Structure formats: C-alpha cells, structure tokens
Amino acid sequence: MDEQAAKKLVGKFNQEELIQLICTLVVQNEEAEEQLLSFCQKEKPNQNKLLILEQQLNNAWINAYNIIDEFNEYGGGSENDEYDAYLELDRLAELLQETNFSWKLRKKILDEIMEQVHIDNSGFTDNLVDVAVELCQTKEENLYLANCLVQYGNSYYKKAAAQLYKENGEKTKYLIVLQENLEYSSDYVELATFYQQEGKENEAIQLAWKGLDESLYNWTDLYKFLFSYYQEKNDEASLLKLYQFSLMKKRNIDVMTEQMYNYYKKKRETVKQKEMLIKLMFCTNDVKKWYERCQEELTTDELAQYEPQFIEVIKKKNPSYYLDICIERGQLATVLLKLQNPNSSYYSYSTIDEDHRYSKQLIKEYPQEILALYWQEVDYYAKKGKRKNYSYVVNLLEEIHETMKKLHLEKQWEVQYQKFVVVHKRKRLLMEML
C-alpha cells in the first residue's frame, strides 16, 4: 500500500480509532513499535520522554535476552546473532546513561540478567555482569546485586560480590564471602591483608602460611606478603624459614632468592648478599639481568670461579644473550656452529637470527658459510609457498645480491640465482614477483 492510499483510509478514522489501530500494529510488529517510539521522540521530544526511553531500554534487553537465552541453551550460536546481542547490550548501556530509570524497571532487567549469569553457558556472562553493575546506582541496589552474585555467580563473581560488600560498608558479609571462596593465592593475600588492617596479625600470618599449602597456581603474592611482614619485624629466622620452605616445595625459588638478596643488600651483609646473588643465577629466568649484576658485584676471582657454570645456564635459558656474549668475546666460530645447527631453527624471521643480526656480524669472517645459510633459507621459504613467504624470498634475494656485490662475488651470484630460478620456475606467483 502506498502512502496516498494509506492517508485516504486513516483519514476517515476518528482519534480513538486511530489510537486503536496504532496499538494493534505495535502489539503485532516490533518494527512498528520502534517506528512509533522514534517518531514520538523526534516530533515531541519533551513529552513522555521517560516513557519512550523506558520502552527502548526494555526492548533492547528483550532483544538481547532472546539471543542470550538461546545461546545458553545450546552453548553458543551464530556470529551474526552474537554481534546483534552485543549491539543490544551496548544500546542498553548507552540508554542507562541518558536518564534515571525507575528501580522497578532496572531490577526486572537485573533479575533476568542474573538468571542468564547463573546458567553461564552463553559466552556473554562477563558482559552481562558489566551491564548489571551499570543498572545499580545506590548502596541498597549495589548490595542487592552483591546478594545476587553470591547466589547465582561462579567463584569469580562471588569475589566481585565481596568487593561490593566492602565498598558499601558490609564488612561482615565481605569477610564471610572471602572465607568461603579461598582458591587462589591472591584470595588468601586479600583476606590476610584485611585481617592485618583489622589488627589481627596472627590470623593474617596463619592464613598466609595456609595459603602456601592450599592455594592454586602462582604463590608469588603470598611469599612477598609474608616476606614483607617478617622483614618489617626484622625476623631473619622466619625469613630463612620461608626461604627454606620455597626450596622444599620447589616453587617460586627465584622470587624468594631475590627477596633474600635484596634483604642482605639492604643490611649491607655483603657475604650473604653475594651468596644469594650466585644462587639467583641458577634459579632465575632473567639470566641477563643477574649475570650483569654478578659482573658488577663479584670480585674478579669470584666471577672466574663461577663463570663456566654461569655461561652454561645462560646458554640454556637465553641462547640469544649467550651468542651476544660470544660475539663480544670474539668467539665467532661458536656462533657459526650455533647457526649451522639444524636444531636451532635458523630461518630468520621467526628465530634466534631474526633480521640476520648474527649473520651480518659473521659475513666478513665466514662469507661462504653464511651465504650457504642464506641460500638454504631462500629455498626453505620458496618451498613453503604463499604470497607472504614469496615476498620474504624476494626481499632476502635482494639482501643476498647486495651482500655478494660487496664481497665481489657477482659471478657466483649469477650462477646460484639461475640455479634457484630453474628449481622454482613452476611457481608462477614467485616468478612474477621476482
């Protein structure tokens, strides 16, 4: 039906009949509802503004809810639906910034969000909780959300609930939720810190030690918490006990050794400081930092005593730094052997010789050996195919050509280049790029 025909028809209706017609259309068609809301907002923006925004907010949530509920049922869905759901959630968040909606409406949406969070099978849970936070404005509303997260959320969101309790003055609930959800070392540190702030030092320290036995994954925060406490008390016996504990458990040894090193350095106990520094070289992954520290702090004789062991550790944990040391000491043959080792994965844009940083330093001393590696690399990437690899081949051939010109090996270049072309002549894209 065109616009002129529609005008003739509706022109015969009175106001009540027009209202009834619009209501019927809106109830039966979501797009008609959106058109009505957009029209009212455009033509009479100051009249019924809150009503219009409330309806838009509710519509945005309903559209998102329908998709998320289906995702929760099936454990996912199409990318298009996922994109649409994110758009609706973003729209909802934007509308919340425009005006102060009634708690009745916000609570209705919040409760439905928590239902979906509880199922936690849609992939939208994080976004839903973010929206839930936006829905709550007052202390009472935030506490309501915290109660919901405790009831419906997983352990991560229960900890988020604990923070809401703390921020809104509910220390008892904060404490209970934390105590019931101790899992990671950070959880134990947070609760121990709370005990400490409340003047319950013994409980804090007992909990931290308990966390070293019971918490999951990385214990660095717990070690540092206990170390800081004992250091402040100047309790060296307990510090050593903590250090021995890390050795016994064979975890975070580098963290604790560094803490002991810093402790003795601060106390100017040079002998013990050096002892920890040497031990650090055998447990740290940051061998470059601590080897350079050894060069600064150990005497010539002390360094000479441990140097062979240090170099072996560096060779294993930081091969690139090991080659830097070899270059600095003029041990070029050692570097060449490393590059020629088939287990070193020489090829340069993903390996130890990235951008040929070592090859360029060896080319004058070992021109034929390095050029042989270059040509192996060219052949390797040519065989891999694809435009990206061919592009790299072209650039590498240019580098080889320039290098061989500088070495006055133009004739050798011509022979090897023609041989390369013959081998790979069936690769049309590569030939075009060349």
Short mmCIF file of C-alpha atoms in Angstrom, two decimals:
data_model
loop_
_atom_site.label_atom_id
_atom_site.label_comp_id
_atom_site.label_asym_id
_atom_site.label_seq_id
_atom_site.Cartn_x
_atom_site.Cartn_y
_atom_site.Cartn_z
CA MET A 1 0.00 0.00 0.00
CA ASP A 2 1.40 3.42 -0.95
CA GLU A 3 1.31 6.48 1.28
CA GLN A 4 -1.57 8.17 -0.58
CA ALA A 5 -3.85 5.14 -0.19
CA ALA A 6 -2.96 4.88 3.49
CA LYS A 7 -3.84 8.54 4.05
CA LYS A 8 -7.26 8.07 2.42
CA LEU A 9 -8.02 5.11 4.66
CA VAL A 10 -6.86 6.50 8.02
CA GLY A 11 -8.30 9.93 7.20
CA LYS A 12 -11.77 8.51 7.78
CA PHE A 13 -10.89 7.38 11.34
CA ASN A 14 -11.52 9.42 14.46
CA GLN A 15 -8.87 9.81 17.17
CA GLU A 16 -9.93 6.81 19.25
CA GLU A 17 -9.98 4.58 16.17
CA LEU A 18 -6.51 5.78 15.13
CA ILE A 19 -5.17 5.05 18.60
CA GLN A 20 -6.66 1.56 18.47
CA LEU A 21 -5.14 0.97 15.03
CA ILE A 22 -1.68 2.09 16.18
CA CYS A 23 -1.91 -0.09 19.30
CA THR A 24 -2.83 -3.12 17.20
CA LEU A 25 0.08 -2.55 14.82
CA VAL A 26 2.54 -2.00 17.66
CA VAL A 27 1.48 -5.14 19.53
CA GLN A 28 1.80 -7.30 16.42
CA ASN A 29 5.01 -5.85 14.99
CA GLU A 30 8.26 -4.93 16.80
CA GLU A 31 9.41 -2.75 13.90
CA ALA A 32 6.16 -0.76 14.10
CA GLU A 33 6.82 -0.20 17.80
CA GLU A 34 10.32 1.12 17.07
CA GLN A 35 8.90 3.40 14.37
CA LEU A 36 6.35 4.78 16.85
CA LEU A 37 8.98 5.42 19.52
CA SER A 38 11.35 7.07 17.04
CA PHE A 39 8.51 9.23 15.67
CA CYS A 40 7.43 10.38 19.14
CA GLN A 41 11.00 11.10 20.16
CA LYS A 42 11.55 13.16 17.03
CA GLU A 43 8.25 15.05 16.89
CA LYS A 44 7.63 15.61 20.61
CA PRO A 45 10.96 15.01 22.38
CA ASN A 46 9.94 16.64 25.67
CA GLN A 47 6.60 14.86 26.02
CA ASN A 48 6.66 11.37 27.54
CA LYS A 49 10.45 11.27 27.20
CA LEU A 50 10.90 8.89 30.13
CA LEU A 51 8.18 6.57 28.85
CA ILE A 52 9.84 6.39 25.44
CA LEU A 53 13.30 5.73 26.92
CA GLU A 54 11.94 3.07 29.27
CA GLN A 55 10.34 1.26 26.37
CA GLN A 56 13.55 1.49 24.34
CA LEU A 57 15.55 0.17 27.29
CA ASN A 58 13.16 -2.72 27.76
CA ASN A 59 13.19 -3.52 24.03
CA ALA A 60 16.98 -3.53 23.90
CA TRP A 61 17.09 -6.02 26.78
CA ILE A 62 14.35 -8.25 25.32
CA ASN A 63 16.21 -8.44 22.00
CA ALA A 64 19.48 -9.29 23.77
CA TYR A 65 17.76 -11.71 26.16
CA ASN A 66 16.18 -13.78 23.37
CA ILE A 67 19.59 -14.37 21.78
CA ILE A 68 21.48 -14.95 25.03
CA ASP A 69 18.86 -17.36 26.35
CA GLU A 70 19.19 -19.43 23.18
CA PHE A 71 22.99 -19.31 23.41
CA ASN A 72 22.76 -20.55 26.99
CA GLU A 73 20.59 -23.45 25.89
CA TYR A 74 22.87 -24.58 23.08
CA GLY A 75 26.24 -23.37 24.36
CA GLY A 76 26.64 -20.78 21.59
CA GLY A 77 25.20 -19.69 18.27
CA SER A 78 25.89 -17.87 15.03
CA GLU A 79 28.29 -14.94 14.72
CA ASN A 80 25.50 -12.73 13.39
CA ASP A 81 23.34 -13.39 16.43
CA GLU A 82 26.31 -12.84 18.72
CA TYR A 83 27.01 -9.49 17.06
CA ASP A 84 23.34 -8.47 17.37
CA ALA A 85 23.31 -9.34 21.07
CA TYR A 86 26.40 -7.23 21.72
CA LEU A 87 24.79 -4.33 19.85
CA GLU A 88 21.68 -4.56 22.02
CA LEU A 89 23.73 -4.73 25.23
CA ASP A 90 25.72 -1.68 24.11
CA ARG A 91 22.46 0.12 23.33
CA LEU A 92 21.15 -0.78 26.77
CA ALA A 93 24.30 0.58 28.43
CA GLU A 94 24.02 3.82 26.43
CA LEU A 95 20.38 4.32 27.44
CA LEU A 96 21.28 3.87 31.11
CA GLN A 97 23.49 6.94 30.81
CA GLU A 98 20.69 9.09 29.40
CA THR A 99 18.29 9.23 32.33
CA ASN A 100 17.46 7.89 35.78
CA PHE A 101 15.22 4.89 35.15
CA SER A 102 12.99 3.52 37.88
CA TRP A 103 14.46 0.81 40.09
CA LYS A 104 11.41 -1.33 39.29
CA LEU A 105 12.41 -1.50 35.62
CA ARG A 106 16.13 -1.81 36.32
CA LYS A 107 15.50 -4.55 38.90
CA LYS A 108 13.34 -6.50 36.43
CA ILE A 109 16.19 -6.47 33.90
CA LEU A 110 18.77 -7.21 36.61
CA ASP A 111 16.86 -10.28 37.81
CA GLU A 112 16.63 -11.63 34.27
CA ILE A 113 20.33 -10.96 33.74
CA MET A 114 21.13 -12.98 36.88
CA GLU A 115 19.13 -15.92 35.54
CA GLN A 116 21.39 -15.96 32.48
CA VAL A 117 24.53 -15.46 34.59
CA HIS A 118 23.54 -18.45 36.70
CA ILE A 119 23.31 -20.71 33.61
CA ASP A 120 26.72 -19.36 32.45
CA ASN A 121 26.79 -21.24 29.14
CA SER A 122 26.30 -18.44 26.62
CA GLY A 123 29.69 -16.74 26.48
CA PHE A 124 28.03 -13.44 27.46
CA THR A 125 28.43 -13.73 31.25
CA ASP A 126 31.15 -11.10 31.62
CA ASN A 127 29.20 -8.59 29.55
CA LEU A 128 26.01 -9.32 31.46
CA VAL A 129 27.70 -8.67 34.79
CA ASP A 130 29.10 -5.40 33.41
CA VAL A 131 25.56 -4.34 32.50
CA ALA A 132 24.30 -5.47 35.91
CA VAL A 133 26.79 -3.13 37.57
CA GLU A 134 25.55 -0.27 35.37
CA LEU A 135 21.97 -1.00 36.43
CA CYS A 136 22.72 -0.38 40.12
CA GLN A 137 23.14 3.18 41.41
CA THR A 138 22.50 3.31 45.16
CA LYS A 139 24.04 1.49 48.10
CA GLU A 140 20.94 -0.65 48.50
CA GLU A 141 20.94 -1.56 44.81
CA ASN A 142 24.63 -2.49 44.88
CA LEU A 143 24.04 -4.70 47.90
CA TYR A 144 21.12 -6.33 46.09
CA LEU A 145 23.49 -7.06 43.18
CA ALA A 146 26.09 -8.47 45.57
CA ASN A 147 23.48 -10.82 47.03
CA CYS A 148 22.55 -11.93 43.51
CA LEU A 149 26.19 -12.59 42.59
CA VAL A 150 26.68 -14.66 45.73
CA GLN A 151 23.55 -16.65 44.93
CA TYR A 152 23.95 -17.08 41.18
CA GLY A 153 27.56 -16.30 40.23
CA ASN A 154 30.58 -18.58 39.98
CA SER A 155 33.54 -18.24 42.38
CA TYR A 156 34.97 -15.32 40.41
CA TYR A 157 31.76 -13.32 40.70
CA LYS A 158 31.35 -14.24 44.35
CA LYS A 159 34.66 -12.44 44.88
CA ALA A 160 33.26 -9.48 42.94
CA ALA A 161 30.31 -9.57 45.34
CA ALA A 162 32.74 -9.45 48.25
CA GLN A 163 34.21 -6.22 46.87
CA LEU A 164 30.72 -4.74 46.57
CA TYR A 165 30.05 -5.61 50.21
CA LYS A 166 33.34 -3.99 51.23
CA GLU A 167 32.74 -0.84 49.19
CA ASN A 168 29.27 -0.46 50.68
CA GLY A 169 30.24 -0.92 54.32
CA GLU A 170 29.20 -4.56 54.81
CA LYS A 171 32.46 -5.86 56.32
CA THR A 172 30.89 -8.94 57.88
CA LYS A 173 29.42 -10.14 54.57
CA TYR A 174 32.67 -9.24 52.79
CA LEU A 175 34.59 -11.41 55.26
CA ILE A 176 32.17 -14.35 55.01
CA VAL A 177 32.23 -14.42 51.20
CA LEU A 178 36.04 -14.24 51.11
CA GLN A 179 36.40 -17.01 53.69
CA GLU A 180 34.06 -19.25 51.71
CA ASN A 181 35.82 -18.66 48.38
CA LEU A 182 39.52 -19.05 49.09
CA GLU A 183 41.00 -20.53 45.92
CA TYR A 184 43.97 -18.62 44.50
CA SER A 185 46.93 -17.10 46.33
CA SER A 186 45.53 -13.62 45.62
CA ASP A 187 42.38 -14.58 47.59
CA TYR A 188 44.47 -15.53 50.62
CA VAL A 189 46.52 -12.34 50.34
CA GLU A 190 43.40 -10.20 50.16
CA LEU A 191 41.88 -11.80 53.25
CA ALA A 192 45.19 -11.75 55.14
CA THR A 193 45.58 -8.05 54.31
CA PHE A 194 42.07 -7.44 55.65
CA TYR A 195 42.93 -9.24 58.90
CA GLN A 196 46.09 -7.16 59.14
CA GLN A 197 44.17 -3.92 58.69
CA GLU A 198 41.77 -5.04 61.41
CA GLY A 199 44.69 -5.58 63.80
CA LYS A 200 44.53 -9.39 63.60
CA GLU A 201 48.17 -10.03 62.66
CA ASN A 202 48.37 -13.61 63.96
CA GLU A 203 45.32 -14.62 61.95
CA ALA A 204 46.76 -12.90 58.87
CA ILE A 205 50.09 -14.73 59.07
CA GLN A 206 48.47 -18.10 59.81
CA LEU A 207 46.18 -17.67 56.81
CA ALA A 208 49.09 -16.74 54.53
CA TRP A 209 51.03 -19.87 55.52
CA LYS A 210 47.88 -21.91 55.00
CA GLY A 211 47.58 -20.38 51.52
CA LEU A 212 51.09 -21.57 50.64
CA ASP A 213 49.84 -25.12 51.19
CA GLU A 214 46.31 -24.90 49.85
CA SER A 215 46.00 -22.17 47.20
CA LEU A 216 46.27 -22.79 43.46
CA TYR A 217 48.88 -21.73 40.92
CA ASN A 218 51.25 -18.82 41.50
CA TRP A 219 52.24 -18.23 45.13
CA THR A 220 54.39 -15.13 44.49
CA ASP A 221 51.97 -12.75 46.21
CA LEU A 222 51.86 -14.90 49.33
CA TYR A 223 55.64 -15.18 49.55
CA LYS A 224 56.00 -11.44 49.16
CA PHE A 225 53.27 -10.77 51.74
CA LEU A 226 54.98 -12.95 54.35
CA PHE A 227 58.45 -11.69 53.45
CA SER A 228 57.34 -8.09 53.84
CA TYR A 229 55.84 -8.86 57.25
CA TYR A 230 58.93 -10.64 58.60
CA GLN A 231 61.28 -8.08 57.11
CA GLU A 232 59.40 -5.28 58.86
CA LYS A 233 59.76 -7.24 62.11
CA ASN A 234 63.46 -7.83 61.34
CA ASP A 235 62.76 -11.52 61.92
CA GLU A 236 65.60 -13.14 59.97
CA ALA A 237 64.87 -16.59 61.37
CA SER A 238 61.37 -16.53 59.90
CA LEU A 239 62.70 -15.17 56.60
CA LEU A 240 65.10 -18.09 56.36
CA LYS A 241 62.28 -20.48 57.29
CA LEU A 242 60.19 -19.01 54.46
CA TYR A 243 63.12 -19.32 52.05
CA GLN A 244 63.71 -22.96 53.02
CA PHE A 245 60.01 -23.63 52.55
CA SER A 246 60.21 -22.42 48.95
CA LEU A 247 63.23 -24.67 48.37
CA MET A 248 61.41 -27.64 49.85
CA LYS A 249 58.31 -27.01 47.72
CA LYS A 250 60.48 -26.30 44.65
CA ARG A 251 58.38 -23.34 43.61
CA ASN A 252 58.94 -19.58 43.41
CA ILE A 253 62.57 -20.17 44.38
CA ASP A 254 63.68 -17.29 42.17
CA VAL A 255 61.24 -14.92 43.88
CA MET A 256 62.40 -15.87 47.36
CA THR A 257 66.10 -15.86 46.45
CA GLU A 258 65.76 -12.36 45.03
CA GLN A 259 63.93 -11.26 48.18
CA MET A 260 66.76 -12.63 50.35
CA TYR A 261 69.35 -10.97 48.11
CA ASN A 262 67.64 -7.59 48.50
CA TYR A 263 67.29 -8.15 52.25
CA TYR A 264 71.00 -8.77 52.76
CA LYS A 265 71.93 -5.96 50.38
CA LYS A 266 69.83 -3.52 52.39
CA LYS A 267 71.53 -4.73 55.59
CA ARG A 268 74.97 -4.43 53.92
CA GLU A 269 75.76 -8.06 54.68
CA THR A 270 77.99 -8.47 51.63
CA VAL A 271 78.94 -12.13 52.04
CA LYS A 272 75.33 -13.32 52.30
CA GLN A 273 74.30 -10.88 49.57
CA LYS A 274 76.82 -12.44 47.17
CA GLU A 275 75.75 -15.91 48.20
CA MET A 276 72.17 -15.17 47.20
CA LEU A 277 73.30 -13.42 44.01
CA ILE A 278 75.19 -16.54 42.91
CA LYS A 279 72.19 -18.74 43.77
CA LEU A 280 69.98 -16.45 41.72
CA MET A 281 71.96 -17.25 38.59
CA PHE A 282 70.89 -20.89 38.88
CA CYS A 283 67.18 -20.36 39.54
CA THR A 284 66.20 -17.20 37.66
CA ASN A 285 65.00 -16.97 34.07
CA ASP A 286 66.25 -13.39 33.80
CA VAL A 287 69.86 -14.51 33.46
CA LYS A 288 70.93 -11.40 31.55
CA LYS A 289 69.99 -9.06 34.40
CA TRP A 290 71.60 -11.15 37.11
CA TYR A 291 74.74 -12.05 35.15
CA GLU A 292 75.36 -8.34 34.62
CA ARG A 293 74.77 -7.84 38.35
CA CYS A 294 77.34 -10.58 39.06
CA GLN A 295 79.86 -8.77 36.86
CA GLU A 296 79.29 -5.61 38.91
CA GLU A 297 79.30 -7.09 42.42
CA LEU A 298 81.57 -10.15 42.40
CA THR A 299 85.34 -9.86 42.52
CA THR A 300 87.39 -10.99 39.54
CA ASP A 301 88.32 -14.22 41.31
CA GLU A 302 84.76 -14.90 42.44
CA LEU A 303 83.42 -14.35 38.94
CA ALA A 304 86.13 -16.57 37.42
CA GLN A 305 85.20 -19.34 39.85
CA TYR A 306 81.57 -19.47 38.75
CA GLU A 307 81.89 -18.19 35.17
CA PRO A 308 81.79 -21.59 33.39
CA GLN A 309 78.63 -22.58 35.28
CA PHE A 310 77.03 -19.20 34.62
CA ILE A 311 77.72 -19.47 30.90
CA GLU A 312 76.11 -22.92 30.76
CA VAL A 313 73.00 -21.55 32.47
CA ILE A 314 72.86 -18.60 30.06
CA LYS A 315 73.36 -20.91 27.09
CA LYS A 316 70.35 -22.95 28.17
CA LYS A 317 67.96 -20.21 29.33
CA ASN A 318 68.81 -17.32 26.97
CA PRO A 319 70.54 -18.58 23.79
CA SER A 320 70.41 -15.14 22.16
CA TYR A 321 72.22 -13.50 25.08
CA TYR A 322 74.74 -16.37 25.02
CA LEU A 323 75.52 -15.57 21.37
CA ASP A 324 75.85 -11.88 22.24
CA ILE A 325 78.49 -12.81 24.79
CA CYS A 326 80.29 -14.98 22.23
CA ILE A 327 80.28 -12.12 19.71
CA GLU A 328 81.60 -9.72 22.35
CA ARG A 329 84.41 -12.14 23.20
CA GLY A 330 85.29 -12.78 19.57
CA GLN A 331 84.10 -16.41 19.66
CA LEU A 332 82.65 -16.20 16.17
CA ALA A 333 83.19 -19.87 15.35
CA THR A 334 80.91 -20.80 18.25
CA VAL A 335 78.19 -18.53 16.90
CA LEU A 336 78.55 -20.00 13.41
CA LEU A 337 78.20 -23.53 14.73
CA LYS A 338 75.01 -22.49 16.54
CA LEU A 339 73.55 -21.04 13.32
CA GLN A 340 74.55 -24.12 11.34
CA ASN A 341 72.99 -26.46 13.89
CA PRO A 342 69.81 -27.85 12.29
CA ASN A 343 68.16 -27.95 15.71
CA SER A 344 68.50 -24.18 16.10
CA SER A 345 65.77 -23.42 13.51
CA TYR A 346 67.97 -20.85 11.82
CA TYR A 347 65.44 -19.28 9.48
CA SER A 348 65.44 -15.68 10.40
CA TYR A 349 62.04 -14.08 10.59
CA SER A 350 60.96 -16.39 13.39
CA THR A 351 64.17 -17.40 15.14
CA ILE A 352 67.30 -16.53 17.03
CA ASP A 353 68.89 -14.89 13.96
CA GLU A 354 65.94 -12.55 13.35
CA ASP A 355 66.83 -9.92 10.74
CA HIS A 356 70.14 -11.80 10.40
CA ARG A 357 71.53 -9.96 13.42
CA TYR A 358 74.29 -12.58 13.88
CA SER A 359 74.79 -13.50 10.23
CA LYS A 360 75.61 -9.88 9.40
CA GLN A 361 78.32 -9.88 12.06
CA LEU A 362 79.86 -13.11 10.73
CA ILE A 363 79.70 -12.47 6.98
CA LYS A 364 83.18 -10.96 6.66
CA GLU A 365 84.86 -13.75 8.60
CA TYR A 366 82.78 -16.61 7.16
CA PRO A 367 81.33 -15.38 3.84
CA GLN A 368 80.73 -18.73 2.16
CA GLU A 369 79.29 -20.36 5.27
CA ILE A 370 76.82 -17.52 5.92
CA LEU A 371 75.86 -17.27 2.24
CA ALA A 372 75.15 -21.00 2.27
CA LEU A 373 72.75 -20.42 5.17
CA TYR A 374 71.11 -17.54 3.29
CA TRP A 375 70.52 -19.73 0.22
CA GLN A 376 69.12 -22.53 2.40
CA GLU A 377 66.72 -20.01 3.89
CA VAL A 378 65.62 -18.77 0.44
CA ASP A 379 64.93 -22.34 -0.67
CA TYR A 380 63.06 -23.11 2.57
CA TYR A 381 60.58 -20.24 2.21
CA ALA A 382 60.18 -20.73 -1.54
CA LYS A 383 59.06 -24.31 -0.88
CA LYS A 384 56.53 -23.17 1.74
CA GLY A 385 54.51 -21.27 -0.88
CA LYS A 386 52.00 -18.43 -0.32
CA ARG A 387 52.43 -14.76 -1.13
CA LYS A 388 53.79 -13.83 2.31
CA ASN A 389 56.64 -16.32 2.02
CA TYR A 390 57.35 -15.38 -1.58
CA SER A 391 57.54 -11.72 -0.60
CA TYR A 392 60.09 -12.63 2.04
CA VAL A 393 62.06 -14.62 -0.55
CA VAL A 394 62.23 -11.61 -2.89
CA ASN A 395 63.47 -9.33 -0.10
CA LEU A 396 66.01 -11.92 1.02
CA LEU A 397 67.34 -12.36 -2.52
CA GLU A 398 67.86 -8.60 -2.70
CA GLU A 399 69.81 -8.75 0.55
CA ILE A 400 71.92 -11.66 -0.73
CA HIS A 401 72.58 -9.84 -4.01
CA GLU A 402 73.79 -6.69 -2.26
CA THR A 403 75.93 -8.72 0.12
CA MET A 404 77.57 -10.69 -2.67
CA LYS A 405 78.24 -7.50 -4.65
CA LYS A 406 80.07 -6.04 -1.64
CA LEU A 407 82.10 -9.25 -1.41
CA HIS A 408 82.86 -9.09 -5.17
CA LEU A 409 81.04 -12.36 -5.80
CA GLU A 410 78.86 -11.24 -8.72
CA LYS A 411 79.64 -14.30 -10.87
CA GLN A 412 78.82 -16.65 -8.01
CA TRP A 413 75.54 -14.75 -7.54
CA GLU A 414 74.56 -15.24 -11.19
CA VAL A 415 75.21 -18.99 -11.04
CA GLN A 416 73.30 -19.53 -7.78
CA TYR A 417 70.44 -17.24 -8.76
CA GLN A 418 69.90 -19.02 -12.07
CA LYS A 419 70.01 -22.36 -10.29
CA PHE A 420 67.33 -21.09 -7.88
CA VAL A 421 65.11 -19.94 -10.78
CA VAL A 422 65.39 -23.31 -12.53
CA VAL A 423 64.42 -25.20 -9.36
CA HIS A 424 61.37 -22.99 -8.65
CA LYS A 425 60.31 -21.99 -12.18
CA ARG A 426 56.92 -23.72 -11.86
CA LYS A 427 55.91 -21.34 -9.04
CA ARG A 428 54.23 -18.72 -11.23
CA LEU A 429 53.44 -16.23 -8.48
CA LEU A 430 57.04 -16.31 -7.21
CA MET A 431 58.40 -15.84 -10.72
CA GLU A 432 56.08 -12.86 -11.27
CA MET A 433 57.20 -11.29 -8.01
CA LEU A 434 60.85 -11.83 -8.90
#
